mmCIF file of C-alpha atoms in Angstrom:
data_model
loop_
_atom_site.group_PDB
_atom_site.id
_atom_site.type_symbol
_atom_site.label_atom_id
_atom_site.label_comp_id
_atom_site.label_asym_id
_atom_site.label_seq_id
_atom_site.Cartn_x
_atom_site.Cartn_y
_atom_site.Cartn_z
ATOM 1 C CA UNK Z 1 189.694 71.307 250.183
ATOM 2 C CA UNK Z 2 191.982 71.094 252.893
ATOM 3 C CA UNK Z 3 190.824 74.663 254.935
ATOM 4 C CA UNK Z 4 189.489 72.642 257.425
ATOM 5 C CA UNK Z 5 192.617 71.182 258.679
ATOM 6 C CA UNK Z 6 193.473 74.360 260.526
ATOM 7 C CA UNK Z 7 190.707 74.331 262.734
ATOM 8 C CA UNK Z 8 189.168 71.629 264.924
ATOM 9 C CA UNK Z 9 186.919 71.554 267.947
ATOM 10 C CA UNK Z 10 189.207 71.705 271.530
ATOM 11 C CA UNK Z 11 188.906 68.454 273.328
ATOM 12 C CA UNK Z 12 189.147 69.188 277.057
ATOM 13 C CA UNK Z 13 190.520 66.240 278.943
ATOM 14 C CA UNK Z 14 190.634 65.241 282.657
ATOM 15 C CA UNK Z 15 194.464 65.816 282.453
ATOM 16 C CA UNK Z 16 194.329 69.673 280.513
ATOM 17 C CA UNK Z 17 191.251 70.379 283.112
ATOM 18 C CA UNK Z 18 193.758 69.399 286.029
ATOM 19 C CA UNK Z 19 190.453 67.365 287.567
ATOM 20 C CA UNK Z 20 189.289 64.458 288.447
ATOM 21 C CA UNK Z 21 188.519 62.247 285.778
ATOM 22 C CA UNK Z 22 184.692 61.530 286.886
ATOM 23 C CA UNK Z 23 181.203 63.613 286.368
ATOM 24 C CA UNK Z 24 182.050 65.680 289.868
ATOM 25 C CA UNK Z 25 185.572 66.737 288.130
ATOM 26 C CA UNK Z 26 184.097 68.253 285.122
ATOM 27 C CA UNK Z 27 181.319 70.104 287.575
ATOM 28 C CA UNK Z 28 184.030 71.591 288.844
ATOM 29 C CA UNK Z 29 185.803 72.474 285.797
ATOM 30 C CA UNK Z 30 182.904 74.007 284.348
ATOM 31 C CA UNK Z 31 182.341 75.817 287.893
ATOM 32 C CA UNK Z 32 185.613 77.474 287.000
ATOM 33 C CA UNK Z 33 185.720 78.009 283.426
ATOM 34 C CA UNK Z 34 184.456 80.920 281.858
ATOM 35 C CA UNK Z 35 182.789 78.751 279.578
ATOM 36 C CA UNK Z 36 180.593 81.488 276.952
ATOM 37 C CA UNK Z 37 184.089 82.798 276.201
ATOM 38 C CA UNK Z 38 186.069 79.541 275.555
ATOM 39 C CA UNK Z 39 183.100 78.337 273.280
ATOM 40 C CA UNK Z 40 182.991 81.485 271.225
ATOM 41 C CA UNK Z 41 186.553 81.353 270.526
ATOM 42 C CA UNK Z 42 186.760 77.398 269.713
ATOM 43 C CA UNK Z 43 183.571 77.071 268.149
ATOM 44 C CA UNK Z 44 182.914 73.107 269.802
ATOM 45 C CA UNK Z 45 184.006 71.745 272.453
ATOM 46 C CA UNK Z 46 184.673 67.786 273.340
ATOM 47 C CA UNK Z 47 184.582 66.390 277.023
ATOM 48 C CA UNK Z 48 185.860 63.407 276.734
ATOM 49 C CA UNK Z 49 187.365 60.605 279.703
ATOM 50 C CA UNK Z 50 184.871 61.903 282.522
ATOM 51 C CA UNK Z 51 183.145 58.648 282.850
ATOM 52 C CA UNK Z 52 179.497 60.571 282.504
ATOM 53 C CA UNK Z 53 176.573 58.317 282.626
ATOM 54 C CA UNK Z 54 173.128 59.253 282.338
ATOM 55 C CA UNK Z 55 172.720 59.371 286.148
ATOM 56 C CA UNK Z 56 175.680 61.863 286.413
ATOM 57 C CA UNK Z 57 174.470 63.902 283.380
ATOM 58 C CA UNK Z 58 171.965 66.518 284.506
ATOM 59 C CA UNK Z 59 174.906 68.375 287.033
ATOM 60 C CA UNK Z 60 176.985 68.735 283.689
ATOM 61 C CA UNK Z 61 174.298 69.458 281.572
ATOM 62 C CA UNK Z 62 173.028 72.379 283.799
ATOM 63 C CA UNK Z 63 176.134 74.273 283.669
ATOM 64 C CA UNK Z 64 176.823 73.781 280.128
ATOM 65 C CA UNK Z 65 172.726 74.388 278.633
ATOM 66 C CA UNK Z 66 171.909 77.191 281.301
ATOM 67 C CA UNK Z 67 168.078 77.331 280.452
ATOM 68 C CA UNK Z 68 166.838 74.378 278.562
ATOM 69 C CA UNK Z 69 164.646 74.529 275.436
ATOM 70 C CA UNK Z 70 161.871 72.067 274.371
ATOM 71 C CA UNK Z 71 162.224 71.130 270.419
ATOM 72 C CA UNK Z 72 159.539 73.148 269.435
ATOM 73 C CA UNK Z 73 159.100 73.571 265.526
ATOM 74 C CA UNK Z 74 161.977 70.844 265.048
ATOM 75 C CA UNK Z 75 161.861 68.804 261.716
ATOM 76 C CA UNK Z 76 163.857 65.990 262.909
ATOM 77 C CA UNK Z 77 162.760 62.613 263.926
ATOM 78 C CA UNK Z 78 163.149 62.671 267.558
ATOM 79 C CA UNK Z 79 162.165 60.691 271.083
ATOM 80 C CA UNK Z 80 161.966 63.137 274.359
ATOM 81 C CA UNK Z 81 163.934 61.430 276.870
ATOM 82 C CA UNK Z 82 163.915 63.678 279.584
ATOM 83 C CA UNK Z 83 163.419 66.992 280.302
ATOM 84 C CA UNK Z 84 164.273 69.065 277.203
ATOM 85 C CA UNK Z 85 166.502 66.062 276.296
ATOM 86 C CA UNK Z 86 165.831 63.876 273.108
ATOM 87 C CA UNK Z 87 167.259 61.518 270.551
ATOM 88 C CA UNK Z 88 169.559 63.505 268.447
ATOM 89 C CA UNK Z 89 167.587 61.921 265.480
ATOM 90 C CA UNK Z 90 165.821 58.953 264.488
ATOM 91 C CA UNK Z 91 166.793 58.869 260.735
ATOM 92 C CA UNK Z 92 167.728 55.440 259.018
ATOM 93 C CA UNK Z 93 171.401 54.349 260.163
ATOM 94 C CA UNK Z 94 172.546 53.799 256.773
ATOM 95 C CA UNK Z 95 171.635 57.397 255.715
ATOM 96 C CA UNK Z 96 174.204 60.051 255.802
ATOM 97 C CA UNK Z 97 172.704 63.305 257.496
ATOM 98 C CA UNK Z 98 174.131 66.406 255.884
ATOM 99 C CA UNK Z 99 175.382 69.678 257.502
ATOM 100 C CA UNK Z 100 173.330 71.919 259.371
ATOM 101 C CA UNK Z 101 172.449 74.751 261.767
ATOM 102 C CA UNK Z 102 169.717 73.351 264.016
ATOM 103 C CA UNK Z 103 166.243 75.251 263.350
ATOM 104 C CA UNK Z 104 168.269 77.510 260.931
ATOM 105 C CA UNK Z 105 164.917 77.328 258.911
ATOM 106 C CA UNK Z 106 163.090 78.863 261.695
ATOM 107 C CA UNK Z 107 162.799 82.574 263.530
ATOM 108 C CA UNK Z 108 164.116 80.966 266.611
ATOM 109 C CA UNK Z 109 167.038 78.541 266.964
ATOM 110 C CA UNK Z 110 169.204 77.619 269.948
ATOM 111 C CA UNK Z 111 172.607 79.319 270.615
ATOM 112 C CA UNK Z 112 174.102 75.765 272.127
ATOM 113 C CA UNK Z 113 173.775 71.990 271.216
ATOM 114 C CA UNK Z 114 175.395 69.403 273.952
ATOM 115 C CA UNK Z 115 175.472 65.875 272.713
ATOM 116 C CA UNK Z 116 175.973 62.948 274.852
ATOM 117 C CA UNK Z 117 177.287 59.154 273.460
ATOM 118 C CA UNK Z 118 175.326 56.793 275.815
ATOM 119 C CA UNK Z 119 176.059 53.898 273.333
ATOM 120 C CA UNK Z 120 178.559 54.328 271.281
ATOM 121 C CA UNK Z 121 177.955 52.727 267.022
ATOM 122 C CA UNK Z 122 179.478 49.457 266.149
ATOM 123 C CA UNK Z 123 181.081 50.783 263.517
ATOM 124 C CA UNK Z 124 180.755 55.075 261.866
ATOM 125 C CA UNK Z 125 178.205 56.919 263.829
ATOM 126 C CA UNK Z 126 180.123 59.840 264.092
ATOM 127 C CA UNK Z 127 179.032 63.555 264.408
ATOM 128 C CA UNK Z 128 180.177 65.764 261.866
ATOM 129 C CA UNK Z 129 181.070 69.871 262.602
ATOM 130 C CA UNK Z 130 182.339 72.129 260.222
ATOM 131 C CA UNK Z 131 183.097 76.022 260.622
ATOM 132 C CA UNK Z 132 180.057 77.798 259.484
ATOM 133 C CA UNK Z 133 182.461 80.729 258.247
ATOM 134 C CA UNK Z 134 184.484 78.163 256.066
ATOM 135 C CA UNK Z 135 181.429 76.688 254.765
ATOM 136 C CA UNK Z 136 180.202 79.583 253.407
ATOM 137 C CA UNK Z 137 183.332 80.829 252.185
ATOM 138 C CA UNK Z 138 184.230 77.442 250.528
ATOM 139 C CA UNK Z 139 180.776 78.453 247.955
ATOM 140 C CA UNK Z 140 180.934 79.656 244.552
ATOM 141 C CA UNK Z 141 180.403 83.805 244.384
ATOM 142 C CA UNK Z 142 177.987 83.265 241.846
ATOM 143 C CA UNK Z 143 175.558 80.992 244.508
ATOM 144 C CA UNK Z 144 176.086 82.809 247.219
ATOM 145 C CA UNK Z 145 175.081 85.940 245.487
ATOM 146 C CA UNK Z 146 171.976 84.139 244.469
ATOM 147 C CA UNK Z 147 171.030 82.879 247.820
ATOM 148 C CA UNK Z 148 171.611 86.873 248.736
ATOM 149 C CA UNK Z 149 167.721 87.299 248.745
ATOM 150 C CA UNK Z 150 166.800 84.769 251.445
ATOM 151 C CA UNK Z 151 164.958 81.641 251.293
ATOM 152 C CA UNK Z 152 160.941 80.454 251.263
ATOM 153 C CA UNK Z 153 160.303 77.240 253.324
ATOM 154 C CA UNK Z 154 157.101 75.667 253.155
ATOM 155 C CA UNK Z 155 155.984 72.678 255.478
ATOM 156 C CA UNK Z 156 153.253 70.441 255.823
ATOM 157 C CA UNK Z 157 152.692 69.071 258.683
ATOM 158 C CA UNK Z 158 149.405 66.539 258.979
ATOM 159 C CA UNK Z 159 146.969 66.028 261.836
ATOM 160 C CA UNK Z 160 148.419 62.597 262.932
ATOM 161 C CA UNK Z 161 148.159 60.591 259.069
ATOM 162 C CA UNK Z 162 150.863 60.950 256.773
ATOM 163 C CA UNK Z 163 154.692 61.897 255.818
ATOM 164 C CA UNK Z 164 156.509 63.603 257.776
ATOM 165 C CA UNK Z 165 155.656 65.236 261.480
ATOM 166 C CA UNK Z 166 152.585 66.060 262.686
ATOM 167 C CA UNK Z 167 151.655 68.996 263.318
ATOM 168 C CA UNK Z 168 151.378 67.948 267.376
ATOM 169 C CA UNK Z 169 154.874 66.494 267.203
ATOM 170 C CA UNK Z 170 156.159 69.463 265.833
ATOM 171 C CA UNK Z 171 155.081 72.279 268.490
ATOM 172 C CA UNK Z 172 154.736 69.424 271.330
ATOM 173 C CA UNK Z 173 151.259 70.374 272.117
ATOM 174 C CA UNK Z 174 147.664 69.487 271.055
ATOM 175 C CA UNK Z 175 146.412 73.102 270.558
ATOM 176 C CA UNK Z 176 145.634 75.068 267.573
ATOM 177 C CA UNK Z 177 145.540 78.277 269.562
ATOM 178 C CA UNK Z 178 149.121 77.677 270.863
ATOM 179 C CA UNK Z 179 150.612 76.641 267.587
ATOM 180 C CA UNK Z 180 149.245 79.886 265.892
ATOM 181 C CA UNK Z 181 150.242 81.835 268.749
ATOM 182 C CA UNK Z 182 154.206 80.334 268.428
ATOM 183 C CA UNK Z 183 153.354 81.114 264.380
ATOM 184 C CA UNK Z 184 152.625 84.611 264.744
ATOM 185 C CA UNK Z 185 155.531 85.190 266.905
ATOM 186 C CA UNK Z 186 157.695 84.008 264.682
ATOM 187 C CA UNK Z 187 156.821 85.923 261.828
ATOM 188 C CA UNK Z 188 155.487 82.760 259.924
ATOM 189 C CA UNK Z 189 151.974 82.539 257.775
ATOM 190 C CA UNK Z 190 150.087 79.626 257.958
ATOM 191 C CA UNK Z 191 146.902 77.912 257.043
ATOM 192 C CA UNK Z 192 145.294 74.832 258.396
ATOM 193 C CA UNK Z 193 144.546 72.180 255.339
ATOM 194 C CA UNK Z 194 141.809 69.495 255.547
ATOM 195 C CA UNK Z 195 145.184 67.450 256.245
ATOM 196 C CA UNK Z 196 146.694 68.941 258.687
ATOM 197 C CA UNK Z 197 148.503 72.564 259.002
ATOM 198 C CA UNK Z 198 150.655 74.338 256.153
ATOM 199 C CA UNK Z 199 153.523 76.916 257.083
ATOM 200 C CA UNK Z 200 155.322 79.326 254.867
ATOM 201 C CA UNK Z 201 158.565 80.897 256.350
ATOM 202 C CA UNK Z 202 161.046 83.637 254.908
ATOM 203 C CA UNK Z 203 164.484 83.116 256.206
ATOM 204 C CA UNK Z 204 167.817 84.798 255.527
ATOM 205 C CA UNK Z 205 170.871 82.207 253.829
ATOM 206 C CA UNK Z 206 173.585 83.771 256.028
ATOM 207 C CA UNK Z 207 173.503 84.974 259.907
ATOM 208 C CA UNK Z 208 176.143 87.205 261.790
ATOM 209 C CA UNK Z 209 177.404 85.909 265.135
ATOM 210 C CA UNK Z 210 175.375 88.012 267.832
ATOM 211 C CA UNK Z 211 179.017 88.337 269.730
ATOM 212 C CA UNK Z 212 182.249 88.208 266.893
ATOM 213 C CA UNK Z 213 179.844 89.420 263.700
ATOM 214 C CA UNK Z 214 181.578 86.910 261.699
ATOM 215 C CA UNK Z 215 179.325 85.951 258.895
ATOM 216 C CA UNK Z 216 178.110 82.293 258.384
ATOM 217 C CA UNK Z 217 175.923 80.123 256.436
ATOM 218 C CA UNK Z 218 173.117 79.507 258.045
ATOM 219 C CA UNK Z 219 169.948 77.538 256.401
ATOM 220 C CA UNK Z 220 168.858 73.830 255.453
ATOM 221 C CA UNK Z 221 168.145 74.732 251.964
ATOM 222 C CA UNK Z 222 169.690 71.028 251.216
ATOM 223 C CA UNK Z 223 167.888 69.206 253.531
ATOM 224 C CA UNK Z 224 164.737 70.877 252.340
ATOM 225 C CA UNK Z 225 165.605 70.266 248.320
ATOM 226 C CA UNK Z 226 164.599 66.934 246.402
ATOM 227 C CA UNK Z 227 168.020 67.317 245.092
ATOM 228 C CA UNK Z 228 169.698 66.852 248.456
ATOM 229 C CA UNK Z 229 167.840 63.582 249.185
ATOM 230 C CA UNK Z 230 170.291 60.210 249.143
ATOM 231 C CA UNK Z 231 166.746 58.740 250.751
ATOM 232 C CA UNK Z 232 165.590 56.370 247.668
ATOM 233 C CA UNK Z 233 161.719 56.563 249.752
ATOM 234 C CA UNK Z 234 162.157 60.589 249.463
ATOM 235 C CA UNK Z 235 163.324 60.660 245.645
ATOM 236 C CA UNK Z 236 160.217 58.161 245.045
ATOM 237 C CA UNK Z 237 157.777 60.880 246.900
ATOM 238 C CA UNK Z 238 159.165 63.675 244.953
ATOM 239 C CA UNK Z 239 157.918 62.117 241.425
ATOM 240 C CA UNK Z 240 154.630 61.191 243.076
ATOM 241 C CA UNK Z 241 153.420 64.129 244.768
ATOM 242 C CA UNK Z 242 153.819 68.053 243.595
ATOM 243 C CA UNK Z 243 156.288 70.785 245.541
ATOM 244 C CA UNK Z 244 152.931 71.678 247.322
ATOM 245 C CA UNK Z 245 151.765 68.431 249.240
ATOM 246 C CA UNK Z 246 155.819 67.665 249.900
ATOM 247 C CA UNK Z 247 156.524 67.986 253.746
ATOM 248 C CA UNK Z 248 158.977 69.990 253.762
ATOM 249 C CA UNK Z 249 160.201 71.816 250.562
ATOM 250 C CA UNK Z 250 162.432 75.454 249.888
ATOM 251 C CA UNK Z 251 162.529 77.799 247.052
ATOM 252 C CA UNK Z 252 164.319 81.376 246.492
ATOM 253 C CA UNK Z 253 162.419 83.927 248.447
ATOM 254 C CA UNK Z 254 160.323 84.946 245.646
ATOM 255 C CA UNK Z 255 159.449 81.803 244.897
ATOM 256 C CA UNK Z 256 161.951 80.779 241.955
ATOM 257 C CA UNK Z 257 163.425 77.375 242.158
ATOM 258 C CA UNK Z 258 166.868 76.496 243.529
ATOM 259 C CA UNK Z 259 168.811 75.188 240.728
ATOM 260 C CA UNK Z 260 169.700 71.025 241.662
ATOM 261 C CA UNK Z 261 173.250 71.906 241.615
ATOM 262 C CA UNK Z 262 173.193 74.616 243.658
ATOM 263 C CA UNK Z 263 171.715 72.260 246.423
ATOM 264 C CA UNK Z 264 174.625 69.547 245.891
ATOM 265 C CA UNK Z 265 177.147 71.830 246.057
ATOM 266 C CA UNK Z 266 175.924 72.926 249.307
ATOM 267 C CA UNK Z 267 176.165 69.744 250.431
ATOM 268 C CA UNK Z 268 178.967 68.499 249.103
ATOM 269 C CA UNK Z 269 181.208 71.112 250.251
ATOM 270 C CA UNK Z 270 179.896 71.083 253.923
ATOM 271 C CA UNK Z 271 181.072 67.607 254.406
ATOM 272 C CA UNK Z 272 183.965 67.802 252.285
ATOM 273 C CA UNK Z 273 185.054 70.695 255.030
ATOM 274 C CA UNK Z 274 183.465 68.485 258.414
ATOM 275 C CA UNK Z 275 186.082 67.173 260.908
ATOM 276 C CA UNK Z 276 184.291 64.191 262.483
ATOM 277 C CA UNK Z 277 184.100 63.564 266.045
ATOM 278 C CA UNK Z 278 184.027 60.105 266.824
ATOM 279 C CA UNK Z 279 182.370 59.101 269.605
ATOM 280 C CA UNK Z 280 183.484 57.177 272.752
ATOM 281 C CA UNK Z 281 180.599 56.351 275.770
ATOM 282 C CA UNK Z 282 180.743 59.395 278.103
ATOM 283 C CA UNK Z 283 181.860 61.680 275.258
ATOM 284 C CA UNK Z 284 179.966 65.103 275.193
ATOM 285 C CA UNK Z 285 180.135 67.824 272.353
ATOM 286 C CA UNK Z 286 178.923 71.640 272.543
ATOM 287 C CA UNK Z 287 178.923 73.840 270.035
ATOM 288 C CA UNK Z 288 177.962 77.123 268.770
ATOM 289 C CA UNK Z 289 175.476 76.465 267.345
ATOM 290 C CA UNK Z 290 175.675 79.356 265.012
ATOM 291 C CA UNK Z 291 179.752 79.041 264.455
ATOM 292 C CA UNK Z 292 179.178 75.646 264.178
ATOM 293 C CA UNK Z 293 177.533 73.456 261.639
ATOM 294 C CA UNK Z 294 176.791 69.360 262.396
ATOM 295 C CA UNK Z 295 175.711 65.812 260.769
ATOM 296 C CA UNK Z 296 175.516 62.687 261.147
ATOM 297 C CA UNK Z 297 177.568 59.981 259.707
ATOM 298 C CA UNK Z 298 176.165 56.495 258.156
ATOM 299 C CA UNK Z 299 176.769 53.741 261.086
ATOM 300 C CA UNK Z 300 176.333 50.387 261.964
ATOM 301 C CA UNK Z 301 174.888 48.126 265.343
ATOM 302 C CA UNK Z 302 173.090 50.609 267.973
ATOM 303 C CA UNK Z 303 173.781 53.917 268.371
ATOM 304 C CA UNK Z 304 172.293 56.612 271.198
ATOM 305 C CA UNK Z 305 173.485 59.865 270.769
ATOM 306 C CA UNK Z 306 171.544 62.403 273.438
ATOM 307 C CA UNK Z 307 170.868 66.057 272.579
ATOM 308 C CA UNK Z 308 169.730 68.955 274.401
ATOM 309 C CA UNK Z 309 169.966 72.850 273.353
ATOM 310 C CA UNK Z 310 169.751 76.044 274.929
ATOM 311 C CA UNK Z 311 169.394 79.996 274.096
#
């Protein structure tokens, strides 16, 4: 597949902005660019060689994520940093994290993702993006006519004992009456277990663009599968435990299983189709973040990649 060649994100540059090449130059850049229309038309964006630093980086970040949103109903391992900022994700180095929409599973989802490289990885670490449009495209007609009829994903999410996220973690707050009030807005049904809380949600596979209509794929119905696990921990906890006590798992709406290759096609063909942005210290990325699908390559020594999102 070699689709993706023709489109990359646009790396803005201290010399195409025609600024200085510090934190204060890209303010200004930003100050001047009408920045919802550039990102809709390239899809992701890369500053790069504006010396940010995490002193300097609230100024850009306020300009670029104009209203901040907490993680709320995330799945990913995360630390909160800041305010609204976080670890982009905690998962094992050595692991390859697929393509995705963020919270593509979910009623709610941010419109932008900004990354920041504050230490950049020894060796890999880079950040995936692929064109949600050519993902979907680049899938068989007789899957994505399958995957027509939405999606079913059920979590479980304990009381502070277990796999996965608590329940706490998850919706960043200690009470019930808040978490089913967030539930109930989103359309979700729920029940709390003698382990914790249980949520069933009914997504759509595809979205359209709210401002070019352009249809995408848009769901984690890989990263919810046992068949899109490389985790050797995650294929042992599928043959222990049923698709019920799992804590995260996704069937066809009606409740019919997703056929294994279905799911590795998915997944293959997203990264097969990724351009990878390597990352530099200083470097930030924004995308759409429904144009725009991301992962995570498999790296080695540290790595801190920053993330924030907004509506």
């Amino acid at each position: 597949m070699n689709e993706h060649a023709s489109w990359k994100p646009l790396e803005i540059t201290p010399e195409s902005a025609g600024c200085a090449p510090s934190a204060d130059g890209l303010v200004g850049h930003l100050r001047e660019l009408n920045l919802a229309e550039v990102l809709t038309a390239e899809k992701a964006l890369v500053f790069r060689g504006f010396g940010v630093r995490p002193e300097t980086l609230d100024p850009v970040m306020d300009l670029l994520l104009p209203r901040r949103l907490a993680y709320v109903h995330g799945n990913s391992p995360r630390t909160k940093v800041g305010r609204n900022v976080y670890t982009s994700t905690e998962y094992p180095a050595r692991y390859t994290i697929s393509m995705h929409n963020e919270l593509s599973y979910a009623a709610q989802w941010p419109a932008r993702l900004l990354f920041f490289c504050q230490i950049a990885a020894e060796t890999g670490g880079a950040t995936p993006v692929v064109d949600a449009e050519l993902w979907l495209n680049s899938l068989d007609p007789q899957l994505r006519a399958d995957f027509a009829g939405g999606l079913r994903y059920q979590q479980n999410l304990h009381d502070g004992m277990g796999l996965g996220k608590s329940w706490r973690d998850t919706f960043e707050t200690d009470s019930r009456d808040e978490v089913e009030e967030f539930l109930a807005g989103a359309g979700a049904t729920w029940e709390w277990t003698a382990d914790g809380l249980r949520v069933i949600q009914l997504r759509p596979a595809t979205l359209r663009h709210p401002v070019t209509g352009v249809e995408v794929w848009f769901n984690q119905a890989d990263q919810w599968h046992p068949a899109g696990l490389d985790d050797d921990i995650a294929r042992v906890m599928t043959q222990v435990m049923g698709p019920d006590e799992l804590p995260q798992s996704v069937t066809f709406a009606d409740g019919s299983p997703i056929p294994d290759e279905y799911v590795t096609q998915i997944r293959d063909r997203g990264l097969e189709a990724a351009v990878d942005v390597d990352w530099r210290v200083g470097d930030l990325l924004l995308i759409d973040n429904v144009l725009t699908a991301h992962g995570r390559r498999p790296y080695t020594g540290d790595r801190r990649v920053l993330v924030a999102m907004s509506d």
